[in-house]
Amino acid sequence: MLEFAILGLLQDGPLHGYELRKQLGRRLGGFRAFSYGSLYPALRRLVRAGLIAEAPDPEGPGHGAGWSRRGRRVYRITAEGKERFADMLADAGPQAWEDGSFGVHLAFFSRTPAETRIRILEGRRRTVEERRDGLRSALSRTGEQIDRYTRELHRLGLESSEREVRWLNELIATERAEQADASGGPAGRPHTTITGDDAGTAAGPGSGGERQDETTGGA
Amino acid sequence: MLEFAILGLLQDGPLHGYELRKQLGRRLGGFRAFSYGSLYPALRRLVRAGLIAEAPDPEGPGHGAGWSRRGRRVYRITAEGKERFADMLADAGPQAWEDGSFGVHLAFFSRTPAETRIRILEGRRRTVEERRDGLRSALSRTGEQIDRYTRELHRLGLESSEREVRWLNELIATERAEQADASGGPAGRPHTTITGDDAGTAAGPGSGGERQDETTGGA
DNA sequence: CGCCGATGTATCGGACCGATATGCTGGGCG
DNA sequence: CGCCCAGCATATCGGTCCGATACATCGGCG
């Protein structure tokens, strides 16, 4: 996962370890951090594999590639690395929607093929729905007898899952709309209508974060 | 963390590894799992440390302690283990409110001293508030320029944090009410008094959001 | 000028995961 | 009756990642 993330970040230009970590933290929104204890070994691994290489520091008095002013080591992605990253983006096995990986994949979604994006989103949805259903039934059956704090924990998890499913449904809907838009022009097949969307209810009273997603044509 | 959890579960009676893992998964609501690859070594470590010991299988034809009918190894907590667990409950250092640990601590909250409970809850709140604020400002500044999917990820994280803070506020309020009640008045127990402290919105069904470990994490 | 906080790289032990191997047991089915 | 399969149960191994720690440098501020 870390190696994937590094490769992804280096697509936008050479970076050194420290900066790499900061950018990654920002992208993931604190959602996943990656310590230096993972980062530097990963960097060396990637160099050994030929997927990245040391580059001259644009800010330092270049002694060619390698160390620079502040003892920084700057890295750039190689052609081979780009290739490998593209493969990883398209492959996206079933672990791509597990808790830890999903966020990282999402962080590089704009470089991910559209079909893979939808596949990941739907896989994630299935996963979260399962968790949600499990929590739901655990909470409903035998109200008494289980620990009060455990119940609170379950309540938090349940609402969390419900929220995330709704969020995923929005994203999926947008993806489909864009795909239909891009492929068929206005004549398109009614592809998009099938989304089950069980979470139709508007956010309740109070904190309604419900914002309609404007269709920004990113990518 | 795992050893802490094992000690906690064994307080309710002897269990074997397989069952231990199931119970733990249930308590944590899938929020944290612990694989066998961690569990069995941890069990052996705890035995070596004298905090738990093998016990006869109540369901098997007891050959004394050790293996039983189904090749099960049943464990019970020792006096020393109980002592150690009580210490861990009361200590609750600043890592107790990090993503991974918090849920586990909460799962054994009913055995945790009231003051420690509040301390953990408040520490957790501080942590989540920080994340929330970071996300908030990241989202507000420079609307354009950052990747659309990254923004979505941040949006989910922000909502998640907000919900968890609200949820924490409820829990803290309840704790405080109970503490005041217990120390001061002869009146009955407050059960689920939801005094809406500083959480502005009246709590309907409402709270939620958490994750990460994500690792792993809710988005 | 000296101190401090941010920058920057690096290592080490340990926790935990995921895949994998190996058997036993109970129940369903022909 | 005999067979096989699904669930129960323990165990190991390689690998990823974390947390603490160490150390060195740069830029500013009083």
PDB file of C-alpha atoms in Angstrom, chain A residues 55 60 62 85 104 125 147 152 215-216:
ATOM      1  CA  ALA A  55      17.149  12.697  -8.697  1.00  0.00           C
ATOM      2  CA  GLY A  60      20.069  22.502  -3.834  1.00  0.00           C
ATOM      3  CA  GLY A  62      23.183  19.873  -7.492  1.00  0.00           C
ATOM      4  CA  PHE A  85       1.622   1.971 -11.083  1.00  0.00           C
ATOM      5  CA  VAL A 104      -5.398   5.188  -0.481  1.00  0.00           C
ATOM      6  CA  ARG A 125     -20.150  -0.700  -0.594  1.00  0.00           C
ATOM      7  CA  ASP A 147     -22.802  -4.353  27.906  1.00  0.00           C
ATOM      8  CA  GLU A 152     -22.692   2.396  22.248  1.00  0.00           C
ATOM      9  CA  THR A 215     -21.131  17.590 -11.530  1.00  0.00           C
ATOM     10  CA  THR A 216     -17.660  18.867 -11.827  1.00  0.00           C
TER      11      THR A 216
END
